[in-house]
Amino acid sequence: MEYHLRRHDGEFRWVLDIGVPRFNPDRSFAGYIGSCIDVTERRQAEEQLGQAQEDLARVTRLAAMGELAAAIAHEVNQPLSAIVTNGNFSLRQLESGDPNPAELRAAITEIVNDGTRASAVISRIRSLLMKGTLPRTELEINQIIQDVTILLRNELTRNHVLLRTELAADLPRVRGDAVELQQVLINLVMNAIEALRTCTDKRREILIRSAKNPDSVLVQVQDFGPGIKPELADRIFEPFVTTKAEGIGMGLSISRSIIESHGGQLSIVPASQGALFQFTLPVSP
Ligand SMILES: Nc1ncnc2c1ncn2[C@@H]1O[C@H](COP(=O)(O)OP(=O)(O)O)[C@@H](O)[C@H]1O
Ligand SMILES: [Mg+2]
């Protein structure tokens, strides 16, 4: 048995006592033989371990919430700033006294599209939290690439960046969620734009390619900016890893989990110039 025992100096200790009764040949009781072990330190260590496990569980929950909040902030920031830009543009048009109806209509259409996309992103994050996975549909990846070039048109113009596409014809369809795959491409292209912003002497160009692998579809996003230092290449997919003063470091981490939840892989490939990211998506059966 384990019990609390007051020692000769008055201090209480935890003791583990083990004893076996002994008997004389005439079966009379001859006392116990056994051991008495002081287990005070072991019990304290067990209590501390329990406390540490509780603390760890709390910290893990907090970190998951922090990542979620950062993910929402990251994914919604881009459409929000596009909305503000187009809103300001529309106001200036109206205040000029001679607004151009076609341009005004285009700017307001983009505001509506970006607002719709931001709310689609949030409702996806919410349904991921509640159910785990989103319904998948059959998609053409070239269509998703074209959607993204339209969504980012203003961003590209403003940064004087040319986006070229080399899309393979007759690609098989993939199964997935269009908004999530758009998010991945937007993250990759926005990173490329931000990388090109830092340099003036380089080709201000981004290239998106699509191609067919034996059982998958391949998409590559390449820029001709400063590229990624090899010592950083292992870490950039981790949450909160950023080299930007205003970066959150969530874009690549979110993008990788989206691609992996689609059964594909997102990686960085060594390139002769700039940074080259690629992802694969399994062909829909
Ligand atoms: N196209 C690129 N060129 C150079 N560095 C890049 C590129 N894309 C990503 N990176 C590096 O990876 C880091 C992490 O990217 P990301 O997860 O999108 O977070 P953030 O953009 O908030 O920094 C960036 O801070 C940058 O150092
Ligand atoms: Mg980013």
Short mmCIF file of C-alpha atoms and ligand atoms in Angstrom, two decimals:
data_model
loop_
_atom_site.label_atom_id
_atom_site.label_comp_id
_atom_site.label_asym_id
_atom_site.label_seq_id
_atom_site.Cartn_x
_atom_site.Cartn_y
_atom_site.Cartn_z
CA MET A 1 0.00 0.00 0.00
CA GLU A 2 0.97 3.62 -0.60
CA TYR A 3 0.48 6.06 2.26
CA HIS A 4 1.50 9.35 3.79
CA LEU A 5 3.91 8.86 6.69
CA ARG A 6 5.25 11.39 9.15
CA ARG A 7 9.01 10.96 9.41
CA HIS A 8 11.03 11.23 12.67
CA ASP A 9 11.90 14.88 11.81
CA GLY A 10 8.22 15.75 11.39
CA GLU A 11 8.22 15.88 7.58
CA PHE A 12 5.47 14.00 5.72
CA ARG A 13 6.64 11.60 3.00
CA TRP A 14 4.87 9.25 0.58
CA VAL A 15 5.77 5.64 1.21
CA LEU A 16 5.20 2.48 -0.83
CA ASP A 17 5.06 -0.53 1.50
CA ILE A 18 5.19 -4.11 0.27
CA GLY A 19 4.96 -6.98 2.75
CA VAL A 20 4.42 -10.74 2.82
CA PRO A 21 3.19 -12.49 5.99
CA ARG A 22 5.36 -15.36 7.29
CA PHE A 23 4.22 -18.34 9.34
CA ASN A 24 5.98 -20.77 11.67
CA PRO A 25 5.76 -24.55 11.03
CA ASP A 26 2.90 -24.70 13.60
CA ARG A 27 1.13 -22.09 11.38
CA SER A 28 1.45 -19.32 13.99
CA PHE A 29 2.08 -15.81 12.56
CA ALA A 30 5.79 -14.91 12.43
CA GLY A 31 5.55 -11.31 11.22
CA TYR A 32 6.01 -9.70 7.81
CA ILE A 33 8.97 -9.54 5.48
CA GLY A 34 9.01 -6.70 3.04
CA SER A 35 10.28 -3.32 1.95
CA CYS A 36 9.42 0.29 2.48
CA ILE A 37 10.28 2.69 -0.32
CA ASP A 38 10.11 6.48 -0.14
CA VAL A 39 8.24 7.47 -3.35
CA THR A 40 7.76 11.17 -2.57
CA GLU A 41 9.89 12.40 -5.51
CA ARG A 42 8.21 9.98 -7.92
CA ARG A 43 4.76 11.20 -6.88
CA GLN A 44 5.81 14.84 -7.24
CA ALA A 45 7.22 14.09 -10.70
CA GLU A 46 3.94 12.43 -11.70
CA GLU A 47 1.97 15.43 -10.53
CA GLN A 48 4.27 17.78 -12.42
CA LEU A 49 3.96 15.66 -15.55
CA GLY A 50 0.16 15.79 -15.33
CA GLN A 51 0.31 19.57 -14.95
CA ALA A 52 2.74 19.86 -17.87
CA GLN A 53 0.46 17.77 -20.07
CA GLU A 54 -2.48 19.98 -19.19
CA ASP A 55 -0.45 23.11 -19.98
CA LEU A 56 0.69 21.62 -23.27
CA ALA A 57 -2.87 20.80 -24.29
CA ARG A 58 -3.89 24.39 -23.53
CA VAL A 59 -0.97 25.88 -25.46
CA THR A 60 -1.68 23.58 -28.42
CA ARG A 61 -5.31 24.69 -28.49
CA LEU A 62 -4.25 28.34 -28.32
CA ALA A 63 -1.73 27.83 -31.12
CA ALA A 64 -4.38 26.16 -33.28
CA MET A 65 -6.71 29.11 -32.67
CA GLY A 66 -3.91 31.56 -33.43
CA GLU A 67 -3.19 29.76 -36.69
CA LEU A 68 -6.85 29.80 -37.59
CA ALA A 69 -7.15 33.52 -36.87
CA ALA A 70 -4.00 34.16 -38.90
CA ALA A 71 -5.37 32.02 -41.72
CA ILE A 72 -8.61 34.02 -41.85
CA ALA A 73 -6.71 37.30 -41.68
CA HIS A 74 -4.39 36.19 -44.46
CA GLU A 75 -7.01 34.85 -46.85
CA VAL A 76 -9.44 37.72 -46.44
CA ASN A 77 -6.90 40.51 -46.58
CA GLN A 78 -6.26 40.28 -50.31
CA PRO A 79 -9.92 40.58 -51.45
CA LEU A 80 -10.51 43.33 -48.84
CA SER A 81 -7.66 45.49 -50.09
CA ALA A 82 -8.85 44.97 -53.68
CA ILE A 83 -12.34 46.12 -52.58
CA VAL A 84 -10.89 49.27 -50.98
CA THR A 85 -8.86 50.05 -54.13
CA ASN A 86 -11.85 49.65 -56.41
CA GLY A 87 -14.08 51.55 -53.97
CA ASN A 88 -11.66 54.50 -53.95
CA PHE A 89 -11.44 54.39 -57.72
CA SER A 90 -15.24 54.50 -58.01
CA LEU A 91 -15.47 57.44 -55.60
CA ARG A 92 -12.87 59.38 -57.58
CA GLN A 93 -14.81 58.65 -60.78
CA LEU A 94 -18.04 59.95 -59.24
CA GLU A 95 -16.36 63.04 -57.77
CA SER A 96 -14.72 63.89 -61.10
CA GLY A 97 -18.10 65.12 -62.33
CA ASP A 98 -17.69 63.15 -65.53
CA PRO A 99 -17.66 59.48 -64.51
CA ASN A 100 -16.93 56.84 -67.11
CA PRO A 101 -19.87 54.41 -66.83
CA ALA A 102 -17.96 51.45 -68.31
CA GLU A 103 -15.01 51.82 -65.92
CA LEU A 104 -17.34 52.43 -62.99
CA ARG A 105 -19.31 49.32 -63.84
CA ALA A 106 -16.09 47.26 -64.11
CA ALA A 107 -14.81 48.51 -60.73
CA ILE A 108 -18.13 47.82 -58.99
CA THR A 109 -18.34 44.36 -60.58
CA GLU A 110 -14.91 43.59 -59.13
CA ILE A 111 -16.04 44.83 -55.72
CA VAL A 112 -18.99 42.43 -55.85
CA ASN A 113 -16.77 39.54 -57.01
CA ASP A 114 -14.15 40.15 -54.31
CA GLY A 115 -16.82 40.48 -51.62
CA THR A 116 -18.39 37.22 -52.75
CA ARG A 117 -15.02 35.50 -52.73
CA ALA A 118 -14.12 36.76 -49.23
CA SER A 119 -17.36 35.43 -47.86
CA ALA A 120 -16.88 32.12 -49.71
CA VAL A 121 -13.42 31.82 -48.12
CA ILE A 122 -14.85 32.41 -44.64
CA SER A 123 -17.71 29.98 -45.06
CA ARG A 124 -15.26 27.35 -46.27
CA ILE A 125 -13.05 27.82 -43.23
CA ARG A 126 -16.19 27.54 -41.09
CA SER A 127 -17.38 24.36 -42.76
CA LEU A 128 -13.87 22.88 -42.48
CA LEU A 129 -14.03 23.49 -38.73
CA MET A 130 -17.41 21.87 -38.41
CA LYS A 131 -17.23 18.93 -40.79
CA GLY A 132 -13.63 18.36 -41.83
CA THR A 133 -13.86 18.24 -45.63
CA LEU A 134 -15.66 20.12 -48.36
CA PRO A 135 -17.69 18.58 -51.15
CA ARG A 136 -15.55 18.08 -54.25
CA THR A 137 -16.59 18.66 -57.83
CA GLU A 138 -14.99 17.92 -61.19
CA LEU A 139 -12.86 20.86 -62.25
CA GLU A 140 -10.70 22.01 -65.10
CA ILE A 141 -7.48 23.37 -63.68
CA ASN A 142 -6.95 25.68 -66.68
CA GLN A 143 -10.27 27.33 -65.85
CA ILE A 144 -9.09 27.93 -62.27
CA ILE A 145 -5.85 29.46 -63.58
CA GLN A 146 -7.83 31.75 -65.87
CA ASP A 147 -10.16 32.79 -62.99
CA VAL A 148 -7.13 33.74 -60.93
CA THR A 149 -5.52 35.80 -63.69
CA ILE A 150 -8.76 37.78 -63.87
CA LEU A 151 -9.06 38.15 -60.10
CA LEU A 152 -5.49 39.44 -59.83
CA ARG A 153 -5.52 41.66 -62.93
CA ASN A 154 -5.53 44.92 -60.95
CA GLU A 155 -2.89 43.74 -58.53
CA LEU A 156 -0.62 42.80 -61.45
CA THR A 157 -1.13 46.08 -63.30
CA ARG A 158 -0.49 48.12 -60.18
CA ASN A 159 2.82 46.33 -59.64
CA HIS A 160 3.81 46.44 -63.33
CA VAL A 161 4.04 42.67 -63.48
CA LEU A 162 3.23 40.65 -66.57
CA LEU A 163 1.50 37.31 -65.99
CA ARG A 164 1.97 34.77 -68.77
CA THR A 165 0.32 31.37 -69.00
CA GLU A 166 1.37 28.24 -70.88
CA LEU A 167 -1.59 25.92 -70.50
CA ALA A 168 -1.63 22.37 -71.84
CA ALA A 169 -4.63 21.53 -73.98
CA ASP A 170 -6.87 18.52 -73.22
CA LEU A 171 -5.91 18.18 -69.58
CA PRO A 172 -7.89 15.58 -67.64
CA ARG A 173 -10.24 16.91 -64.98
CA VAL A 174 -9.39 16.93 -61.28
CA ARG A 175 -11.68 16.62 -58.26
CA GLY A 176 -11.60 19.52 -55.88
CA ASP A 177 -12.96 22.74 -54.53
CA ALA A 178 -12.65 25.69 -56.92
CA VAL A 179 -12.37 28.41 -54.25
CA GLU A 180 -9.68 26.51 -52.34
CA LEU A 181 -7.61 25.90 -55.47
CA GLN A 182 -7.99 29.56 -56.45
CA GLN A 183 -6.70 30.47 -52.99
CA VAL A 184 -3.57 28.36 -53.54
CA LEU A 185 -2.83 30.02 -56.87
CA ILE A 186 -3.56 33.48 -55.47
CA ASN A 187 -1.13 32.83 -52.60
CA LEU A 188 1.60 31.70 -55.00
CA VAL A 189 1.08 34.60 -57.42
CA MET A 190 0.87 37.18 -54.60
CA ASN A 191 4.17 35.84 -53.20
CA ALA A 192 5.70 36.17 -56.66
CA ILE A 193 4.42 39.76 -57.00
CA GLU A 194 5.81 40.59 -53.55
CA ALA A 195 9.18 39.01 -54.47
CA LEU A 196 9.33 41.05 -57.69
CA ARG A 197 8.50 44.24 -55.80
CA THR A 198 11.90 44.08 -54.11
CA CYS A 199 13.87 44.23 -57.33
CA THR A 200 13.90 46.65 -60.22
CA ASP A 201 16.54 45.07 -62.43
CA LYS A 202 14.81 41.70 -62.94
CA ARG A 203 12.26 40.49 -65.48
CA ARG A 204 8.94 41.53 -63.97
CA GLU A 205 7.18 38.47 -65.17
CA ILE A 206 5.30 35.52 -63.68
CA LEU A 207 4.71 32.35 -65.62
CA ILE A 208 1.97 29.81 -64.83
CA ARG A 209 2.23 26.48 -66.62
CA SER A 210 -0.07 23.50 -66.62
CA ALA A 211 0.95 20.07 -67.84
CA LYS A 212 -0.02 16.42 -67.69
CA ASN A 213 1.84 13.83 -65.61
CA PRO A 214 1.02 10.09 -65.88
CA ASP A 215 -1.69 10.12 -63.13
CA SER A 216 -1.82 13.75 -62.18
CA VAL A 217 -2.07 17.29 -63.42
CA LEU A 218 0.91 19.57 -62.76
CA VAL A 219 0.78 23.31 -62.19
CA GLN A 220 3.88 25.49 -61.88
CA VAL A 221 4.18 29.12 -60.84
CA GLN A 222 7.53 30.72 -61.59
CA ASP A 223 8.83 34.24 -61.11
CA PHE A 224 12.15 35.76 -62.08
CA GLY A 225 12.75 37.58 -58.79
CA PRO A 226 15.44 37.00 -56.16
CA GLY A 227 14.46 33.35 -55.52
CA ILE A 228 14.61 31.53 -52.21
CA LYS A 229 17.79 30.87 -50.24
CA PRO A 230 18.41 27.10 -49.93
CA GLU A 231 18.66 27.32 -46.13
CA LEU A 232 15.17 28.84 -46.04
CA ALA A 233 13.61 26.43 -48.54
CA ASP A 234 12.91 23.73 -45.92
CA ARG A 235 11.13 26.10 -43.57
CA ILE A 236 8.93 28.35 -45.73
CA PHE A 237 6.02 25.88 -45.62
CA GLU A 238 5.90 26.06 -41.83
CA PRO A 239 3.27 28.35 -40.28
CA PHE A 240 4.43 31.86 -39.33
CA VAL A 241 7.72 31.62 -41.24
CA THR A 242 8.11 34.89 -43.11
CA THR A 243 10.93 37.15 -44.25
CA LYS A 244 8.60 40.10 -44.85
CA ALA A 245 8.16 42.98 -42.41
CA GLU A 246 4.38 42.81 -42.84
CA GLY A 247 4.13 39.10 -43.61
CA ILE A 248 2.13 36.58 -41.61
CA GLY A 249 3.87 33.50 -42.98
CA MET A 250 0.64 31.54 -43.42
CA GLY A 251 0.19 31.54 -47.20
CA LEU A 252 2.39 28.57 -48.06
CA SER A 253 1.33 26.60 -45.01
CA ILE A 254 -2.37 27.01 -45.89
CA SER A 255 -1.68 26.27 -49.55
CA ARG A 256 0.19 23.07 -48.73
CA SER A 257 -2.63 21.78 -46.51
CA ILE A 258 -5.20 22.59 -49.21
CA ILE A 259 -3.21 20.71 -51.88
CA GLU A 260 -2.60 17.76 -49.55
CA SER A 261 -6.30 17.58 -48.68
CA HIS A 262 -6.84 17.24 -52.45
CA GLY A 263 -4.43 14.27 -52.54
CA GLY A 264 -1.66 16.26 -54.23
CA GLN A 265 1.69 17.76 -53.32
CA LEU A 266 2.97 21.34 -53.20
CA SER A 267 6.72 21.83 -53.35
CA ILE A 268 9.44 24.19 -54.38
CA VAL A 269 11.65 23.11 -57.28
CA PRO A 270 15.19 24.34 -57.87
CA ALA A 271 15.15 26.82 -60.76
CA SER A 272 17.87 28.55 -62.74
CA GLN A 273 16.17 31.88 -62.12
CA GLY A 274 13.76 33.13 -59.46
CA ALA A 275 11.42 30.91 -57.48
CA LEU A 276 9.53 27.96 -58.92
CA PHE A 277 6.65 26.42 -56.99
CA GLN A 278 4.66 23.48 -58.27
CA PHE A 279 1.71 21.37 -57.22
CA THR A 280 0.16 18.19 -58.49
CA LEU A 281 -3.47 17.09 -58.31
CA PRO A 282 -4.56 13.51 -58.92
CA VAL A 283 -6.59 12.96 -62.07
CA SER A 284 -10.28 12.43 -61.38
CA PRO A 285 -11.13 8.72 -61.90
N1 LIG B 1 8.13 33.70 -55.05
C1 LIG B 1 8.93 33.83 -53.98
N2 LIG B 1 10.15 34.40 -54.09
C2 LIG B 1 10.95 34.54 -53.00
N3 LIG B 1 10.61 34.16 -51.75
C3 LIG B 1 9.40 33.60 -51.57
C4 LIG B 1 8.50 33.40 -52.66
N4 LIG B 1 7.39 32.81 -52.18
C5 LIG B 1 7.58 32.63 -50.85
N5 LIG B 1 8.79 33.12 -50.47
C6 LIG B 1 9.35 33.09 -49.11
O1 LIG B 1 8.53 32.27 -48.29
C7 LIG B 1 8.10 32.98 -47.14
C8 LIG B 1 6.76 32.45 -46.67
O2 LIG B 1 5.73 32.75 -47.60
P1 LIG B 1 4.21 32.75 -47.12
O3 LIG B 1 3.95 31.48 -46.38
O4 LIG B 1 3.35 33.06 -48.28
O5 LIG B 1 4.14 33.92 -46.05
P2 LIG B 1 4.28 35.52 -46.26
O6 LIG B 1 3.99 35.80 -47.72
O7 LIG B 1 3.25 36.10 -45.33
O8 LIG B 1 5.69 35.87 -45.86
C9 LIG B 1 8.12 34.43 -47.57
O9 LIG B 1 8.25 35.32 -46.48
C10 LIG B 1 9.35 34.47 -48.49
O10 LIG B 1 10.53 34.58 -47.74
MG MG B 2 2.44 34.97 -48.86
#
